[in-house]
JSON list of C-alpha atoms in Angstrom, two decimals:
[
{"chain": "N", "resi": 1, "resn": "MET", "atom": "CA", "xyz": [0.00, 0.00, 0.00]},
{"chain": "N", "resi": 2, "resn": "LEU", "atom": "CA", "xyz": [1.39, 3.39, -0.98]},
{"chain": "N", "resi": 3, "resn": "SER", "atom": "CA", "xyz": [1.24, 6.19, 1.56]},
{"chain": "N", "resi": 4, "resn": "LYS", "atom": "CA", "xyz": [-0.18, 9.63, 0.78]},
{"chain": "N", "resi": 5, "resn": "ARG", "atom": "CA", "xyz": [3.30, 11.19, 0.73]},
{"chain": "N", "resi": 6, "resn": "THR", "atom": "CA", "xyz": [4.54, 8.54, -1.70]},
{"chain": "N", "resi": 7, "resn": "ILE", "atom": "CA", "xyz": [1.67, 9.20, -4.11]},
{"chain": "N", "resi": 8, "resn": "ILE", "atom": "CA", "xyz": [2.24, 12.98, -3.86]},
{"chain": "N", "resi": 9, "resn": "GLY", "atom": "CA", "xyz": [5.96, 12.49, -4.53]},
{"chain": "N", "resi": 10, "resn": "LEU", "atom": "CA", "xyz": [5.24, 10.23, -7.52]},
{"chain": "N", "resi": 11, "resn": "VAL", "atom": "CA", "xyz": [2.85, 12.78, -9.03]},
{"chain": "N", "resi": 12, "resn": "ILE", "atom": "CA", "xyz": [5.18, 15.76, -8.47]},
{"chain": "N", "resi": 13, "resn": "GLY", "atom": "CA", "xyz": [8.23, 13.83, -9.73]},
{"chain": "N", "resi": 14, "resn": "SER", "atom": "CA", "xyz": [6.34, 12.67, -12.83]},
{"chain": "N", "resi": 15, "resn": "VAL", "atom": "CA", "xyz": [5.20, 16.23, -13.60]},
{"chain": "N", "resi": 16, "resn": "ILE", "atom": "CA", "xyz": [8.77, 17.54, -13.25]},
{"chain": "N", "resi": 17, "resn": "ILE", "atom": "CA", "xyz": [10.09, 14.78, -15.53]},
{"chain": "N", "resi": 18, "resn": "ALA", "atom": "CA", "xyz": [7.37, 15.57, -18.10]},
{"chain": "N", "resi": 19, "resn": "ILE", "atom": "CA", "xyz": [8.24, 19.29, -18.03]},
{"chain": "N", "resi": 20, "resn": "GLY", "atom": "CA", "xyz": [11.96, 18.49, -18.47]},
{"chain": "N", "resi": 21, "resn": "GLY", "atom": "CA", "xyz": [11.22, 16.08, -21.34]},
{"chain": "N", "resi": 22, "resn": "TYR", "atom": "CA", "xyz": [8.99, 18.60, -23.12]},
{"chain": "N", "resi": 23, "resn": "SER", "atom": "CA", "xyz": [11.64, 21.30, -22.73]},
{"chain": "N", "resi": 24, "resn": "LEU", "atom": "CA", "xyz": [14.30, 18.90, -24.04]},
{"chain": "N", "resi": 25, "resn": "ILE", "atom": "CA", "xyz": [12.23, 18.28, -27.17]},
{"chain": "N", "resi": 26, "resn": "LEU", "atom": "CA", "xyz": [11.74, 22.03, -27.69]},
{"chain": "N", "resi": 27, "resn": "HIS", "atom": "CA", "xyz": [15.48, 22.72, -27.49]},
{"chain": "N", "resi": 28, "resn": "ILE", "atom": "CA", "xyz": [16.46, 20.18, -30.16]},
{"chain": "N", "resi": 29, "resn": "GLY", "atom": "CA", "xyz": [17.28, 21.69, -33.56]},
{"chain": "N", "resi": 30, "resn": "THR", "atom": "CA", "xyz": [17.00, 25.35, -34.50]},
{"chain": "N", "resi": 31, "resn": "ILE", "atom": "CA", "xyz": [15.22, 28.19, -32.75]},
{"chain": "N", "resi": 32, "resn": "THR", "atom": "CA", "xyz": [13.46, 31.02, -34.60]},
{"chain": "N", "resi": 33, "resn": "ILE", "atom": "CA", "xyz": [13.74, 34.40, -32.90]},
{"chain": "N", "resi": 34, "resn": "ASN", "atom": "CA", "xyz": [11.50, 37.32, -33.87]},
{"chain": "N", "resi": 35, "resn": "GLU", "atom": "CA", "xyz": [13.72, 40.27, -33.04]},
{"chain": "N", "resi": 36, "resn": "ASN", "atom": "CA", "xyz": [12.29, 43.68, -32.13]},
{"chain": "N", "resi": 37, "resn": "TYR", "atom": "CA", "xyz": [14.90, 45.82, -30.41]},
{"chain": "N", "resi": 38, "resn": "VAL", "atom": "CA", "xyz": [15.46, 49.55, -29.88]},
{"chain": "N", "resi": 39, "resn": "VAL", "atom": "CA", "xyz": [18.92, 51.12, -29.61]},
{"chain": "N", "resi": 40, "resn": "GLU", "atom": "CA", "xyz": [19.06, 54.49, -27.84]},
{"chain": "N", "resi": 41, "resn": "VAL", "atom": "CA", "xyz": [20.94, 57.49, -29.27]},
{"chain": "N", "resi": 42, "resn": "GLY", "atom": "CA", "xyz": [24.70, 56.95, -29.00]},
{"chain": "N", "resi": 43, "resn": "ASP", "atom": "CA", "xyz": [24.41, 53.31, -27.86]},
{"chain": "N", "resi": 44, "resn": "SER", "atom": "CA", "xyz": [25.52, 50.23, -29.74]},
{"chain": "N", "resi": 45, "resn": "THR", "atom": "CA", "xyz": [24.48, 46.60, -29.85]},
{"chain": "N", "resi": 46, "resn": "PHE", "atom": "CA", "xyz": [26.25, 43.40, -30.85]},
{"chain": "N", "resi": 47, "resn": "TYR", "atom": "CA", "xyz": [24.62, 40.25, -32.24]},
{"chain": "N", "resi": 48, "resn": "THR", "atom": "CA", "xyz": [26.21, 36.82, -32.45]},
{"chain": "N", "resi": 49, "resn": "ILE", "atom": "CA", "xyz": [24.00, 34.41, -34.36]},
{"chain": "N", "resi": 50, "resn": "PRO", "atom": "CA", "xyz": [25.20, 30.78, -34.38]},
{"chain": "N", "resi": 51, "resn": "ALA", "atom": "CA", "xyz": [23.32, 28.97, -37.13]},
{"chain": "N", "resi": 52, "resn": "PRO", "atom": "CA", "xyz": [23.59, 25.79, -39.18]},
{"chain": "N", "resi": 53, "resn": "ALA", "atom": "CA", "xyz": [24.19, 25.80, -42.92]},
{"chain": "N", "resi": 54, "resn": "HIS", "atom": "CA", "xyz": [21.40, 26.89, -45.28]},
{"chain": "N", "resi": 55, "resn": "THR", "atom": "CA", "xyz": [19.39, 28.91, -42.72]},
{"chain": "N", "resi": 56, "resn": "GLN", "atom": "CA", "xyz": [17.78, 32.11, -43.96]},
{"chain": "N", "resi": 57, "resn": "GLN", "atom": "CA", "xyz": [18.25, 35.27, -41.86]},
{"chain": "N", "resi": 58, "resn": "THR", "atom": "CA", "xyz": [16.44, 38.60, -42.27]},
{"chain": "N", "resi": 59, "resn": "MET", "atom": "CA", "xyz": [16.99, 41.89, -40.45]},
{"chain": "N", "resi": 60, "resn": "THR", "atom": "CA", "xyz": [15.77, 45.46, -41.00]},
{"chain": "N", "resi": 61, "resn": "ILE", "atom": "CA", "xyz": [17.46, 48.39, -39.28]},
{"chain": "N", "resi": 62, "resn": "THR", "atom": "CA", "xyz": [15.63, 51.72, -39.27]},
{"chain": "N", "resi": 63, "resn": "GLY", "atom": "CA", "xyz": [16.87, 55.02, -37.85]},
{"chain": "N", "resi": 64, "resn": "ASP", "atom": "CA", "xyz": [18.32, 58.45, -38.55]},
{"chain": "N", "resi": 65, "resn": "SER", "atom": "CA", "xyz": [21.89, 57.23, -39.14]},
{"chain": "N", "resi": 66, "resn": "PHE", "atom": "CA", "xyz": [23.99, 54.31, -37.93]},
{"chain": "N", "resi": 67, "resn": "ASP", "atom": "CA", "xyz": [27.19, 52.37, -38.49]},
{"chain": "N", "resi": 68, "resn": "MET", "atom": "CA", "xyz": [27.09, 48.63, -39.10]},
{"chain": "N", "resi": 69, "resn": "LYS", "atom": "CA", "xyz": [29.59, 45.83, -39.56]},
{"chain": "N", "resi": 70, "resn": "LEU", "atom": "CA", "xyz": [28.54, 42.27, -40.46]},
{"chain": "N", "resi": 71, "resn": "GLU", "atom": "CA", "xyz": [30.71, 39.15, -40.71]},
{"chain": "N", "resi": 72, "resn": "SER", "atom": "CA", "xyz": [29.07, 35.94, -41.88]},
{"chain": "N", "resi": 73, "resn": "PRO", "atom": "CA", "xyz": [30.89, 32.56, -41.78]},
{"chain": "N", "resi": 74, "resn": "GLY", "atom": "CA", "xyz": [32.76, 31.29, -44.79]},
{"chain": "N", "resi": 75, "resn": "ASP", "atom": "CA", "xyz": [32.15, 33.12, -48.06]},
{"chain": "N", "resi": 76, "resn": "GLY", "atom": "CA", "xyz": [28.81, 34.48, -46.83]},
{"chain": "N", "resi": 77, "resn": "LEU", "atom": "CA", "xyz": [27.69, 38.09, -46.57]},
{"chain": "N", "resi": 78, "resn": "GLN", "atom": "CA", "xyz": [30.50, 40.41, -45.46]},
{"chain": "N", "resi": 79, "resn": "ILE", "atom": "CA", "xyz": [29.85, 44.11, -44.79]},
{"chain": "N", "resi": 80, "resn": "PRO", "atom": "CA", "xyz": [32.78, 46.21, -43.58]},
{"chain": "N", "resi": 81, "resn": "ASN", "atom": "CA", "xyz": [32.13, 49.03, -41.09]},
{"chain": "N", "resi": 82, "resn": "THR", "atom": "CA", "xyz": [29.80, 51.25, -43.14]},
{"chain": "N", "resi": 83, "resn": "SER", "atom": "CA", "xyz": [27.59, 54.27, -42.33]},
{"chain": "N", "resi": 84, "resn": "TYR", "atom": "CA", "xyz": [23.93, 54.15, -43.32]},
{"chain": "N", "resi": 85, "resn": "LYS", "atom": "CA", "xyz": [21.03, 56.61, -43.29]},
{"chain": "N", "resi": 86, "resn": "LYS", "atom": "CA", "xyz": [17.34, 55.82, -42.76]},
{"chain": "N", "resi": 87, "resn": "GLU", "atom": "CA", "xyz": [16.88, 52.08, -43.41]},
{"chain": "N", "resi": 88, "resn": "VAL", "atom": "CA", "xyz": [18.75, 48.92, -44.40]},
{"chain": "N", "resi": 89, "resn": "SER", "atom": "CA", "xyz": [17.16, 45.54, -45.10]},
{"chain": "N", "resi": 90, "resn": "LEU", "atom": "CA", "xyz": [19.42, 42.52, -44.91]},
{"chain": "N", "resi": 91, "resn": "ASN", "atom": "CA", "xyz": [18.62, 39.03, -46.21]},
{"chain": "N", "resi": 92, "resn": "TRP", "atom": "CA", "xyz": [21.33, 36.40, -46.14]},
{"chain": "N", "resi": 93, "resn": "THR", "atom": "CA", "xyz": [21.80, 32.67, -45.89]},
{"chain": "N", "resi": 94, "resn": "HIS", "atom": "CA", "xyz": [24.41, 30.89, -43.81]},
{"chain": "N", "resi": 95, "resn": "LEU", "atom": "CA", "xyz": [26.46, 28.98, -46.35]},
{"chain": "N", "resi": 96, "resn": "ILE", "atom": "CA", "xyz": [28.24, 26.90, -43.69]},
{"chain": "N", "resi": 97, "resn": "ASP", "atom": "CA", "xyz": [27.77, 26.21, -39.98]},
{"chain": "N", "resi": 98, "resn": "GLY", "atom": "CA", "xyz": [29.09, 29.11, -37.95]},
{"chain": "N", "resi": 99, "resn": "GLU", "atom": "CA", "xyz": [28.41, 32.46, -36.33]},
{"chain": "N", "resi": 100, "resn": "THR", "atom": "CA", "xyz": [27.35, 35.69, -37.95]},
{"chain": "N", "resi": 101, "resn": "LYS", "atom": "CA", "xyz": [28.62, 38.70, -36.00]},
{"chain": "N", "resi": 102, "resn": "ILE", "atom": "CA", "xyz": [26.86, 42.05, -36.33]},
{"chain": "N", "resi": 103, "resn": "HIS", "atom": "CA", "xyz": [27.88, 45.30, -34.63]},
{"chain": "N", "resi": 104, "resn": "ILE", "atom": "CA", "xyz": [25.47, 48.24, -34.87]},
{"chain": "N", "resi": 105, "resn": "GLN", "atom": "CA", "xyz": [26.25, 51.75, -33.53]},
{"chain": "N", "resi": 106, "resn": "ASN", "atom": "CA", "xyz": [23.51, 54.40, -33.41]},
{"chain": "N", "resi": 107, "resn": "THR", "atom": "CA", "xyz": [25.09, 57.66, -34.64]},
{"chain": "N", "resi": 108, "resn": "GLY", "atom": "CA", "xyz": [21.86, 59.54, -35.31]},
{"chain": "N", "resi": 109, "resn": "ASN", "atom": "CA", "xyz": [19.59, 61.81, -33.29]},
{"chain": "N", "resi": 110, "resn": "THR", "atom": "CA", "xyz": [16.71, 59.31, -32.97]},
{"chain": "N", "resi": 111, "resn": "GLU", "atom": "CA", "xyz": [16.24, 55.78, -31.66]},
{"chain": "N", "resi": 112, "resn": "LEU", "atom": "CA", "xyz": [17.29, 52.92, -33.88]},
{"chain": "N", "resi": 113, "resn": "THR", "atom": "CA", "xyz": [14.80, 50.09, -34.46]},
{"chain": "N", "resi": 114, "resn": "ILE", "atom": "CA", "xyz": [16.05, 46.59, -35.29]},
{"chain": "N", "resi": 115, "resn": "THR", "atom": "CA", "xyz": [13.51, 44.02, -36.46]},
{"chain": "N", "resi": 116, "resn": "GLY", "atom": "CA", "xyz": [14.02, 40.66, -38.06]},
{"chain": "N", "resi": 117, "resn": "VAL", "atom": "CA", "xyz": [13.64, 36.92, -38.06]},
{"chain": "N", "resi": 118, "resn": "LEU", "atom": "CA", "xyz": [16.78, 35.11, -36.97]},
{"chain": "N", "resi": 119, "resn": "VAL", "atom": "CA", "xyz": [17.21, 31.33, -37.04]},
{"chain": "N", "resi": 120, "resn": "ARG", "atom": "CA", "xyz": [19.86, 30.01, -34.67]},
{"chain": "N", "resi": 121, "resn": "THR", "atom": "CA", "xyz": [21.06, 26.74, -33.23]},
{"chain": "N", "resi": 122, "resn": "SER", "atom": "CA", "xyz": [20.05, 25.81, -29.72]},
{"chain": "N", "resi": 123, "resn": "ASP", "atom": "CA", "xyz": [22.50, 26.58, -26.93]},
{"chain": "N", "resi": 124, "resn": "PRO", "atom": "CA", "xyz": [24.03, 23.34, -25.53]},
{"chain": "N", "resi": 125, "resn": "ILE", "atom": "CA", "xyz": [23.58, 24.59, -21.97]},
{"chain": "N", "resi": 126, "resn": "TRP", "atom": "CA", "xyz": [19.82, 24.05, -22.35]},
{"chain": "N", "resi": 127, "resn": "PHE", "atom": "CA", "xyz": [20.40, 20.32, -22.94]},
{"chain": "N", "resi": 128, "resn": "THR", "atom": "CA", "xyz": [22.28, 20.13, -19.63]},
{"chain": "N", "resi": 129, "resn": "PHE", "atom": "CA", "xyz": [19.62, 22.19, -17.87]},
{"chain": "N", "resi": 130, "resn": "ASP", "atom": "CA", "xyz": [16.83, 19.93, -19.16]},
{"chain": "N", "resi": 131, "resn": "LEU", "atom": "CA", "xyz": [18.70, 16.81, -18.00]},
{"chain": "N", "resi": 132, "resn": "MET", "atom": "CA", "xyz": [19.09, 18.39, -14.54]},
{"chain": "N", "resi": 133, "resn": "VAL", "atom": "CA", "xyz": [15.32, 18.96, -14.35]},
{"chain": "N", "resi": 134, "resn": "ILE", "atom": "CA", "xyz": [14.62, 15.35, -15.37]},
{"chain": "N", "resi": 135, "resn": "THR", "atom": "CA", "xyz": [17.14, 14.12, -12.79]},
{"chain": "N", "resi": 136, "resn": "SER", "atom": "CA", "xyz": [15.46, 16.23, -10.10]},
{"chain": "N", "resi": 137, "resn": "GLY", "atom": "CA", "xyz": [12.14, 14.54, -10.88]},
{"chain": "N", "resi": 138, "resn": "MET", "atom": "CA", "xyz": [13.79, 11.13, -10.54]},
{"chain": "N", "resi": 139, "resn": "VAL", "atom": "CA", "xyz": [15.31, 12.09, -7.19]},
{"chain": "N", "resi": 140, "resn": "ILE", "atom": "CA", "xyz": [11.91, 13.25, -5.90]},
{"chain": "N", "resi": 141, "resn": "ILE", "atom": "CA", "xyz": [10.35, 9.96, -6.96]},
{"chain": "N", "resi": 142, "resn": "GLY", "atom": "CA", "xyz": [13.19, 8.04, -5.31]},
{"chain": "N", "resi": 143, "resn": "PHE", "atom": "CA", "xyz": [12.79, 9.88, -2.01]},
{"chain": "N", "resi": 144, "resn": "SER", "atom": "CA", "xyz": [9.02, 9.45, -2.08]},
{"chain": "N", "resi": 145, "resn": "MET", "atom": "CA", "xyz": [9.42, 5.69, -2.58]},
{"chain": "N", "resi": 146, "resn": "GLY", "atom": "CA", "xyz": [11.36, 5.64, 0.67]},
{"chain": "N", "resi": 147, "resn": "PHE", "atom": "CA", "xyz": [8.12, 6.54, 2.47]},
{"chain": "N", "resi": 148, "resn": "THR", "atom": "CA", "xyz": [6.55, 3.28, 1.21]},
{"chain": "N", "resi": 149, "resn": "LEU", "atom": "CA", "xyz": [9.22, 1.10, 2.82]},
{"chain": "N", "resi": 150, "resn": "ARG", "atom": "CA", "xyz": [9.33, 2.78, 6.20]},
{"chain": "N", "resi": 151, "resn": "LYS", "atom": "CA", "xyz": [8.48, 6.10, 7.73]},
{"chain": "N", "resi": 152, "resn": "PRO", "atom": "CA", "xyz": [11.69, 8.05, 8.49]},
{"chain": "N", "resi": 153, "resn": "LYS", "atom": "CA", "xyz": [12.13, 9.68, 11.90]},
{"chain": "N", "resi": 154, "resn": "GLY", "atom": "CA", "xyz": [10.76, 13.20, 12.03]},
{"chain": "N", "resi": 155, "resn": "PHE", "atom": "CA", "xyz": [8.01, 12.67, 9.47]}
]
């Protein structure tokens, strides 16, 4: 016969394992990010976009004036540090696995708006985090099973 604490521990542990498993499935493959960011006057921002080969990237930068430098992996899109006015639309494809690096400096008198759809690879730290959550659920189930065998002192 299972005690009430054992059943509660089994349910909670199972829910935690299910959440970790669902998160693990979500973090496999690529992640699509819908970017909408504002850069204040005089500030700069830096993007590093790790992506697999053949992923399409789009970005639109709108503002009074700004400087931008873009380095794509391999023989992909390369833009040296260049000044722009009003708006720039960028569409490029990662030719090989690697990181695109973008540095944007707002040099105008108004805010700079950056919008786009960026496809990137999942960060490996999320895999480790998801495994830790699943392990926590297993530990909770293991401790709750101890209440079935005997009731520990203090409980």
